[in-house]
XYZ file of C-alpha atoms in Angstrom:
568
model
C -107.389 -6.409 13.790
C -106.185 -2.821 15.113
C -105.580 -0.103 12.663
C -101.969 -0.012 13.043
C -101.734 -3.525 11.804
C -104.562 -3.021 9.120
C -102.239 0.326 7.845
C -99.247 -1.536 7.654
C -100.952 -4.482 5.793
C -101.945 -2.038 3.157
C -98.364 -1.712 2.401
C -98.465 -5.475 1.008
C -100.117 -4.928 -2.211
C -98.255 -5.395 -5.571
C -97.977 -1.274 -5.780
C -95.173 -1.690 -3.025
C -91.743 -2.942 -4.117
C -90.295 -6.280 -2.636
C -88.114 -5.200 -0.381
C -90.528 -2.778 1.390
C -93.356 -5.654 1.458
C -90.364 -8.185 3.209
C -89.348 -5.931 5.525
C -93.075 -5.196 7.074
C -93.503 -8.813 7.163
C -90.486 -9.233 9.074
C -91.817 -6.811 11.631
C -94.979 -8.186 11.700
C -93.621 -11.779 12.952
C -90.406 -10.219 15.116
C -91.005 -6.664 16.236
C -94.852 -5.411 16.845
C -93.273 -2.433 18.911
C -91.344 -1.254 15.908
C -94.336 -1.997 13.404
C -96.110 0.194 15.711
C -93.796 3.163 15.817
C -93.264 2.953 11.764
C -97.487 2.881 11.225
C -99.359 4.558 13.996
C -99.494 7.911 12.333
C -98.669 9.598 8.874
C -95.307 12.194 9.161
C -96.311 15.547 9.411
C -95.365 18.924 8.015
C -93.665 20.904 11.071
C -91.626 24.158 11.510
C -89.267 22.986 8.670
C -91.614 20.911 6.361
C -91.415 17.183 6.767
C -88.532 15.543 8.574
C -88.242 11.686 10.168
C -86.416 8.851 10.564
C -85.816 6.971 7.037
C -87.237 3.856 6.816
C -90.571 1.684 5.687
C -93.736 3.121 7.090
C -96.283 6.105 6.985
C -94.282 7.540 9.851
C -91.043 7.355 8.215
C -89.070 8.949 5.047
C -89.194 6.739 1.903
C -89.823 6.770 -1.489
C -93.554 6.245 -0.926
C -94.101 8.738 1.849
C -92.008 11.431 -0.223
C -93.573 10.288 -3.541
C -96.839 11.026 -2.064
C -95.981 14.339 -0.967
C -94.872 15.161 -4.536
C -97.738 13.866 -5.989
C -100.188 15.720 -3.809
C -97.697 19.087 -4.678
C -98.037 18.290 -8.094
C -101.684 18.313 -7.935
C -101.991 21.949 -5.493
C -99.542 23.313 -8.616
C -101.957 22.568 -11.148
C -104.975 23.798 -9.270
C -102.793 27.088 -7.946
C -101.602 27.943 -11.476
C -103.262 28.329 -14.807
C -99.561 28.409 -16.249
C -99.167 24.979 -18.003
C -95.105 25.055 -18.184
C -94.565 24.354 -14.408
C -91.139 24.124 -13.297
C -89.568 23.318 -10.107
C -86.068 22.971 -8.659
C -84.598 20.471 -6.307
C -81.647 20.131 -4.189
C -80.296 17.871 -1.658
C -77.716 17.508 1.409
C -75.371 15.078 2.027
C -77.635 12.756 4.054
C -77.974 8.724 3.221
C -80.212 8.220 0.528
C -80.429 12.025 -0.289
C -79.448 11.574 -3.956
C -81.692 8.714 -4.599
C -84.769 10.362 -2.712
C -84.043 13.552 -4.794
C -84.002 11.525 -7.983
C -87.698 9.898 -6.942
C -89.173 13.042 -5.994
C -87.722 14.689 -9.601
C -89.410 11.426 -11.368
C -92.619 11.929 -9.923
C -93.082 15.720 -10.725
C -91.834 14.450 -14.483
C -94.481 11.753 -14.312
C -96.968 14.828 -13.944
C -95.414 17.114 -16.844
C -93.484 19.416 -14.676
C -90.636 20.176 -15.675
C -87.699 19.673 -13.022
C -84.222 21.595 -12.588
C -82.687 18.987 -10.204
C -79.227 19.605 -8.876
C -76.523 17.074 -10.213
C -74.718 16.860 -6.844
C -75.343 18.020 -3.191
C -76.037 22.086 -2.662
C -76.857 24.026 -0.034
C -80.415 25.098 1.337
C -79.643 28.813 0.811
C -78.652 28.207 -2.990
C -81.884 26.113 -3.309
C -83.997 29.142 -1.870
C -82.095 31.262 -4.564
C -82.598 29.288 -7.462
C -86.356 29.326 -7.312
C -86.308 32.939 -8.294
C -83.304 32.669 -10.389
C -84.845 30.167 -12.488
C -88.455 31.283 -12.295
C -89.825 28.243 -10.686
C -93.097 27.570 -9.485
C -91.675 25.733 -6.351
C -88.586 24.128 -4.759
C -87.580 21.050 -2.710
C -84.611 20.638 -0.731
C -83.878 17.105 0.588
C -82.392 17.600 4.084
C -82.718 17.193 7.751
C -80.388 20.037 8.891
C -78.748 19.051 11.763
C -80.747 16.063 12.938
C -78.900 12.621 13.813
C -77.745 10.206 10.801
C -81.054 8.469 10.635
C -83.108 11.486 9.529
C -84.037 12.928 6.275
C -86.646 15.633 5.338
C -88.373 17.325 2.600
C -88.613 21.236 2.734
C -91.161 22.938 0.000
C -90.455 26.366 -0.904
C -92.645 28.493 -3.004
C -92.367 30.813 -6.400
C -91.070 33.904 -3.766
C -88.103 31.428 -2.792
C -89.382 31.110 0.868
C -90.752 28.308 2.797
C -94.381 27.454 2.571
C -96.459 28.825 5.110
C -100.376 29.078 5.996
C -102.850 28.358 4.631
C -100.731 27.019 1.890
C -99.335 23.887 3.510
C -102.588 23.261 5.008
C -104.112 23.131 1.839
C -100.867 21.092 0.280
C -100.999 18.795 3.108
C -104.880 18.292 2.394
C -103.865 17.457 -1.315
C -101.657 15.093 -0.126
C -104.057 13.246 2.619
C -107.110 13.041 -0.353
C -104.223 10.416 -1.916
C -103.420 6.644 -1.388
C -100.365 5.543 -1.961
C -101.300 3.840 -5.583
C -102.102 7.541 -6.611
C -98.499 8.138 -6.837
C -97.443 8.313 -10.464
C -93.988 7.056 -10.828
C -93.715 6.935 -14.637
C -90.843 9.080 -15.251
C -90.535 11.349 -17.999
C -86.758 11.940 -18.470
C -86.966 14.780 -21.032
C -88.427 16.920 -18.255
C -85.250 16.201 -15.758
C -82.901 18.907 -16.433
C -79.491 18.788 -14.430
C -77.806 22.005 -13.420
C -75.055 23.154 -11.263
C -72.132 25.665 -12.038
C -74.430 28.128 -14.314
C -76.598 28.384 -10.748
C -73.576 28.434 -8.572
C -71.796 31.248 -10.677
C -74.693 33.525 -10.267
C -75.473 32.447 -6.454
C -71.545 32.938 -5.686
C -71.554 36.519 -6.665
C -75.035 37.412 -5.203
C -73.775 36.304 -1.908
C -70.641 38.135 -2.169
C -72.259 41.466 -3.199
C -74.550 41.123 -0.375
C -72.298 40.250 2.362
C -68.847 41.901 1.491
C -68.565 45.503 2.833
C -65.049 46.051 1.792
C -63.713 45.317 5.382
C -60.261 46.635 6.335
C -57.037 43.810 7.138
C -58.282 41.058 5.301
C -54.944 39.861 4.569
C -54.100 39.738 8.293
C -57.271 38.003 9.200
C -56.982 34.092 9.616
C -60.074 31.922 9.706
C -60.725 28.194 10.506
C -63.696 26.785 8.510
C -65.353 23.483 8.605
C -68.755 22.428 6.852
C -69.165 19.284 9.284
C -69.086 16.733 6.779
C -71.991 18.774 4.939
C -72.834 21.124 2.207
C -71.174 24.310 2.788
C -67.884 22.939 1.299
C -69.503 23.537 -2.186
C -69.873 27.486 -1.426
C -68.275 29.210 1.326
C -64.368 28.381 0.586
C -65.401 29.844 -2.816
C -67.273 32.805 -1.776
C -64.582 33.992 1.049
C -61.994 33.495 -1.830
C -63.977 35.968 -3.957
C -64.429 38.616 -0.998
C -60.715 38.911 -0.722
C -59.799 36.262 1.963
C -56.406 34.196 1.679
C -56.080 33.388 5.293
C -58.819 30.285 5.265
C -57.771 27.027 7.039
C -60.482 24.199 6.267
C -60.624 21.294 8.603
C -59.807 18.289 6.199
C -61.352 15.384 8.071
C -64.872 17.156 8.119
C -64.833 18.699 4.822
C -66.080 15.075 2.970
C -69.548 14.951 2.969
C -70.713 11.706 4.914
C -74.076 11.105 6.076
C -72.761 9.570 9.136
C -70.984 12.655 10.334
C -68.240 10.559 11.839
C -66.375 13.072 13.285
C -69.043 14.521 15.735
C -71.282 13.240 18.026
C -73.887 16.045 16.138
C -73.489 18.113 13.045
C -74.967 20.995 14.811
C -72.963 24.099 15.666
C -75.046 24.940 18.385
C -73.466 22.336 20.120
C -70.070 23.348 21.407
C -68.484 19.638 20.673
C -69.154 19.925 16.758
C -66.524 22.936 16.798
C -64.178 21.370 19.021
C -61.757 20.314 16.009
C -62.116 23.689 14.572
C -61.463 25.305 17.897
C -58.092 23.238 18.490
C -56.847 24.040 14.810
C -57.333 27.683 15.515
C -55.484 27.633 18.765
C -52.720 25.899 17.245
C -52.464 28.361 14.255
C -53.499 31.769 16.195
C -56.747 32.050 13.811
C -58.935 35.268 14.589
C -62.363 33.180 14.058
C -63.946 29.311 13.848
C -66.821 29.136 11.498
C -68.787 26.001 11.423
C -72.093 25.402 9.457
C -74.835 22.435 9.488
C -74.983 19.775 6.831
C -77.597 22.052 4.437
C -75.677 25.423 5.305
C -78.437 27.484 7.038
C -77.023 27.657 10.478
C -73.667 28.749 11.287
C -71.503 28.373 14.615
C -68.756 31.220 15.508
C -66.026 31.696 17.803
C -63.879 34.395 18.208
C -61.467 35.399 20.688
C -62.507 36.404 24.038
C -61.089 39.631 26.232
C -58.476 36.654 27.540
C -57.420 35.682 23.644
C -59.231 32.095 24.137
C -61.687 30.926 21.635
C -65.257 31.119 22.659
C -68.243 29.846 20.907
C -70.864 32.580 20.695
C -74.434 31.766 20.631
C -77.335 32.564 17.951
C -78.088 35.867 19.674
C -74.898 37.134 20.106
C -73.809 36.827 16.472
C -77.570 37.766 15.294
C -77.375 41.048 17.327
C -73.881 42.116 16.344
C -74.512 41.499 12.310
C -77.513 43.279 12.554
C -75.799 46.257 14.367
C -73.337 46.116 11.619
C -75.880 46.180 8.860
C -77.848 49.059 10.411
C -74.764 51.233 10.918
C -74.079 50.511 6.944
C -77.829 51.614 6.202
C -77.324 54.342 8.780
C -73.909 55.753 6.607
C -76.052 55.849 3.523
C -79.194 57.370 5.148
C -82.507 55.296 6.002
C -85.091 55.842 3.500
C -88.040 55.186 6.382
C -89.279 51.925 4.885
C -86.405 49.554 6.680
C -87.068 46.940 8.972
C -85.215 43.881 10.955
C -87.167 40.656 11.908
C -86.430 37.797 14.516
C -88.712 35.604 16.278
C -90.725 35.685 19.819
C -87.912 33.217 21.320
C -84.728 34.846 20.611
C -83.020 38.084 21.911
C -85.397 40.912 22.962
C -82.492 42.976 22.366
C -83.096 43.072 18.518
C -86.090 45.346 19.744
C -84.076 47.684 21.937
C -81.585 48.239 18.610
C -84.531 48.551 16.094
C -86.044 51.289 18.583
C -82.420 53.005 18.624
C -82.222 53.215 15.051
C -85.376 54.319 14.405
C -86.263 51.233 11.832
C -89.315 48.974 12.445
C -88.982 45.735 14.069
C -91.200 42.611 13.027
C -91.091 39.512 15.127
C -92.604 35.970 14.123
C -92.849 32.790 14.924
C -90.042 30.374 15.395
C -89.033 28.924 11.976
C -87.476 31.339 9.119
C -90.499 30.662 7.163
C -92.063 33.376 8.815
C -89.295 35.740 8.230
C -89.441 34.949 4.669
C -93.138 35.654 4.434
C -92.659 38.904 5.638
C -90.491 40.040 2.647
C -93.611 38.873 0.342
C -96.135 40.731 2.862
C -94.510 44.025 2.848
C -93.039 44.234 -0.738
C -92.261 47.953 -0.343
C -90.506 47.565 2.741
C -86.782 47.009 2.647
C -85.395 43.970 4.648
C -82.037 44.894 6.179
C -81.182 41.508 8.067
C -82.378 39.361 10.663
C -82.406 35.978 12.569
C -83.039 33.681 15.200
C -81.447 32.069 18.134
C -80.932 28.991 16.695
C -78.120 30.110 14.441
C -79.866 30.916 11.840
C -79.417 34.544 9.866
C -80.327 36.048 6.719
C -78.748 39.113 5.029
C -81.035 41.061 2.659
C -83.904 39.652 0.791
C -81.955 37.636 -2.301
C -82.119 34.087 -0.135
C -85.349 33.879 1.404
C -84.311 31.359 4.094
C -81.497 31.256 6.673
C -78.287 31.547 4.677
C -74.871 30.203 6.442
C -73.330 31.061 2.991
C -73.407 34.888 2.838
C -73.982 35.130 6.780
C -70.599 33.596 7.171
C -68.686 36.208 4.942
C -70.648 39.084 6.642
C -69.055 37.911 10.181
C -65.535 37.597 8.755
C -66.424 41.307 7.354
C -67.338 42.431 10.902
C -64.600 40.715 12.926
C -61.811 41.594 10.045
C -62.507 45.002 10.178
C -62.847 45.248 14.130
C -59.440 43.925 14.331
C -58.048 46.492 11.651
C -59.460 49.068 13.899
C -57.796 47.789 17.200
C -61.099 46.038 18.338
C -62.265 42.628 17.675
C -65.749 40.884 17.151
C -65.937 40.188 20.918
C -65.471 43.495 21.962
C -67.699 45.207 19.706
C -70.307 42.923 21.047
C -69.818 44.094 24.626
C -69.721 47.944 23.081
C -73.344 46.688 21.839
C -74.323 45.630 25.218
C -73.507 48.702 26.866
C -75.338 50.889 24.041
C -78.169 48.750 24.040
C -78.749 46.806 27.455
C -76.930 43.473 28.211
C -79.164 40.841 27.256
C -78.034 36.871 28.251
C -79.751 33.979 26.735
C -80.020 30.298 27.736
C -81.786 27.311 25.964
C -82.960 24.272 27.711
C -83.587 21.316 25.425
C -85.442 18.151 26.813
C -85.412 15.235 24.050
C -88.642 12.771 24.520
C -88.958 10.242 21.709
C -91.898 8.107 20.491
C -95.440 8.249 21.600
C -94.535 8.458 25.226
C -92.523 11.145 24.632
C -95.370 13.043 22.481
C -97.399 12.595 25.480
C -94.879 13.858 28.016
C -93.899 16.881 26.418
C -98.153 17.795 26.060
C -98.311 17.471 29.707
C -95.043 19.756 30.638
C -96.661 22.521 28.185
C -99.796 21.833 30.017
C -98.599 22.269 33.536
C -96.269 25.423 32.056
C -99.754 27.098 31.454
C -102.029 25.866 34.110
C -99.618 26.356 36.872
C -97.749 29.593 35.836
C -94.989 30.597 38.336
C -95.790 34.040 40.511
C -92.162 35.353 41.172
C -88.702 34.587 39.133
C -86.106 35.205 41.185
C -87.654 37.751 43.120
C -89.389 39.732 40.010
C -93.000 39.493 39.962
C -94.618 37.929 36.950
C -96.269 40.409 34.859
C -97.256 39.052 31.460
C -98.235 35.744 30.281
C -98.189 35.341 26.267
C -100.391 32.181 25.348
C -100.127 31.981 21.325
C -102.256 29.177 21.191
C -105.101 31.717 21.934
C -103.214 34.685 20.576
C -103.505 36.496 23.959
C -100.861 38.388 26.186
C -102.264 38.814 29.556
C -101.158 41.230 32.192
C -101.696 38.930 35.099
C -101.295 42.043 37.910
C -104.019 44.252 36.213
C -105.890 41.773 34.279
C -105.364 43.547 30.697
C -105.689 41.574 27.797
C -103.967 42.478 24.265
C -104.201 40.361 21.135
C -101.247 39.017 19.618
C -101.388 39.318 16.060
C -99.075 36.423 14.476
C -100.578 32.882 13.770
C -101.378 30.726 16.577
C -98.776 28.443 17.775
C -98.370 25.755 20.913
C -95.675 28.473 22.402
C -96.312 29.895 26.006
C -94.013 32.972 27.390
C -93.700 34.463 30.654
C -92.470 37.930 31.308
C -91.707 39.527 34.656
C -91.345 42.920 36.121
C -87.590 43.145 35.161
C -88.123 42.065 31.641
C -86.791 38.734 32.285
C -88.471 36.112 29.700
C -89.305 32.549 29.815
C -90.584 30.752 26.786
C -91.734 27.056 26.614
C -92.409 25.432 22.894
C -92.357 21.666 21.358
C -89.978 21.726 18.382
C -91.736 21.272 15.505
C -89.203 18.981 13.693
C -87.812 16.752 16.426
C -89.203 15.002 19.614
C -87.999 17.848 21.962
C -89.779 20.406 24.223
C -87.572 23.756 24.524
C -87.555 26.175 27.148
C -85.759 29.560 26.081
C -84.512 32.148 28.890
C -83.679 35.721 28.456
C -82.302 37.909 31.167
C -80.837 41.320 31.039
C -78.981 44.219 33.096
C -77.622 47.603 32.420
C -73.842 47.470 31.432
C -72.601 50.776 32.186
C -69.133 50.311 30.732
C -67.114 47.707 28.963
C -64.834 47.032 31.942
C -67.810 45.943 34.393
C -68.260 42.644 31.369
C -67.384 39.967 33.650
C -69.167 40.938 37.037
C -72.351 41.614 35.244
C -71.919 38.731 33.195
C -71.549 36.500 36.039
C -74.610 38.112 37.777
C -76.866 37.101 34.890
C -75.306 33.227 35.077
C -76.393 33.119 38.746
C -79.544 34.409 37.870
C -80.134 31.784 34.833
C -79.132 29.066 37.196
C -81.698 30.332 39.821
C -84.492 30.439 37.147
C -83.625 26.703 36.137
C -83.602 25.633 39.889
C -86.790 27.428 40.508
C -88.601 25.985 36.836
C -87.062 22.367 38.103
C -84.876 22.160 34.563
């Protein structure tokens, strides 16, 4: 008997419920391939905790895999703290089974003598991050699969600082989980330790969001916003935060305002994809709105569309919104006077324009691996430094440090403040962005994402990255290769001089080429989805705003050439 069948058979004991056993027996008889997919490995923690397809099996999200996580985490908490009055807070999003699974997780914690603050209904991920510190908890859990397809769910772990767990802690927690068998899960709940929470935390979170995202912008009465929660959790927070900050003209896309794990009106509830905001953009054109904002199901990412120079709605990418938000915050700090300990941050696959701005403003620039947990870790690691703001190309942004994860709630307010103020001053969000290109250099990025599912897909991704490393390009669009940054070996090598420099951030499966003209091409596998991603960044000098379209066109042609050269 092979090991996969043996693992599946171990789920046929009396410990497992009848429905689970019945399904496994059915798969054993009728669908050995599906059985293999479900049991060939254990679900692992990636850049965003554990995420996977729901269903029966070790490679699926279900009450047993999440129960085992929770039992391991309970054991780890008891080893990590001498404190005996343990507290955790749990939130969940709009996905199928999220409420039930959150309840299961709460019950396992309570069975282990841990006090649980469980949100009575769905809430945003930033509110969970905020609640960890607000309630003085040792840890927090959010059940979400972000913008993955409807069949997915996930389990993200936060620590006492409100940030996601990072190495070596994640490894230590995984070791605790792996040391357990499923039969070690304690499902004997203690109801007295489960406390439902809602408005009392909402109120403080809304206040903090308005305090951090509101800059008393001009022109709010004349500023029209179209907002969509894409069937997710942000409907519980963003309309209220905008209202409290003084925005009266907010049109909500009602068809997408009802939380629904099937995401019935979109192919994918991902604001990175133009199709997801189609309904909102159509409405904005109809009513002459100034801005469209859409958020993903757990409300940590936001997509923004604004009117371009021709007056048409255009969806901006994560790098563009990050750059302008950061510039606006830098200007606010500069007006008050820098104290000399401020920093901004982004990730290694995001736009190099962030570093150029940091230099221009004389603030420190920090860069991290992909995944917002690394930016949260910076705040924890440098308690005497002040985090102004920062984000990543994948539509995530964080304003200040009151939340320790990407936060579409406060970022939405900030984007509206920038755009409303710009409009009142005779400019626009788009024009201000072009002015930033004139000031700091015009950086244009593109992401190519290839999906490769299952066991064969994982092998294909591995091979693509191996080829990228072992057969590097020599020239990209006429510019010679200068540096190869290998994050697996923590080494950057100048291919022209042979000089090597250490990369002082944790190891990761990422490879970046940089050419003489500053073009950057990064390749990495996704930590949460069966995808391999290629990030391309090009740049050019923009002498004046009037040259924007011609220079933009040159950079687009260059990116097309790069894709062709790399066979992407």
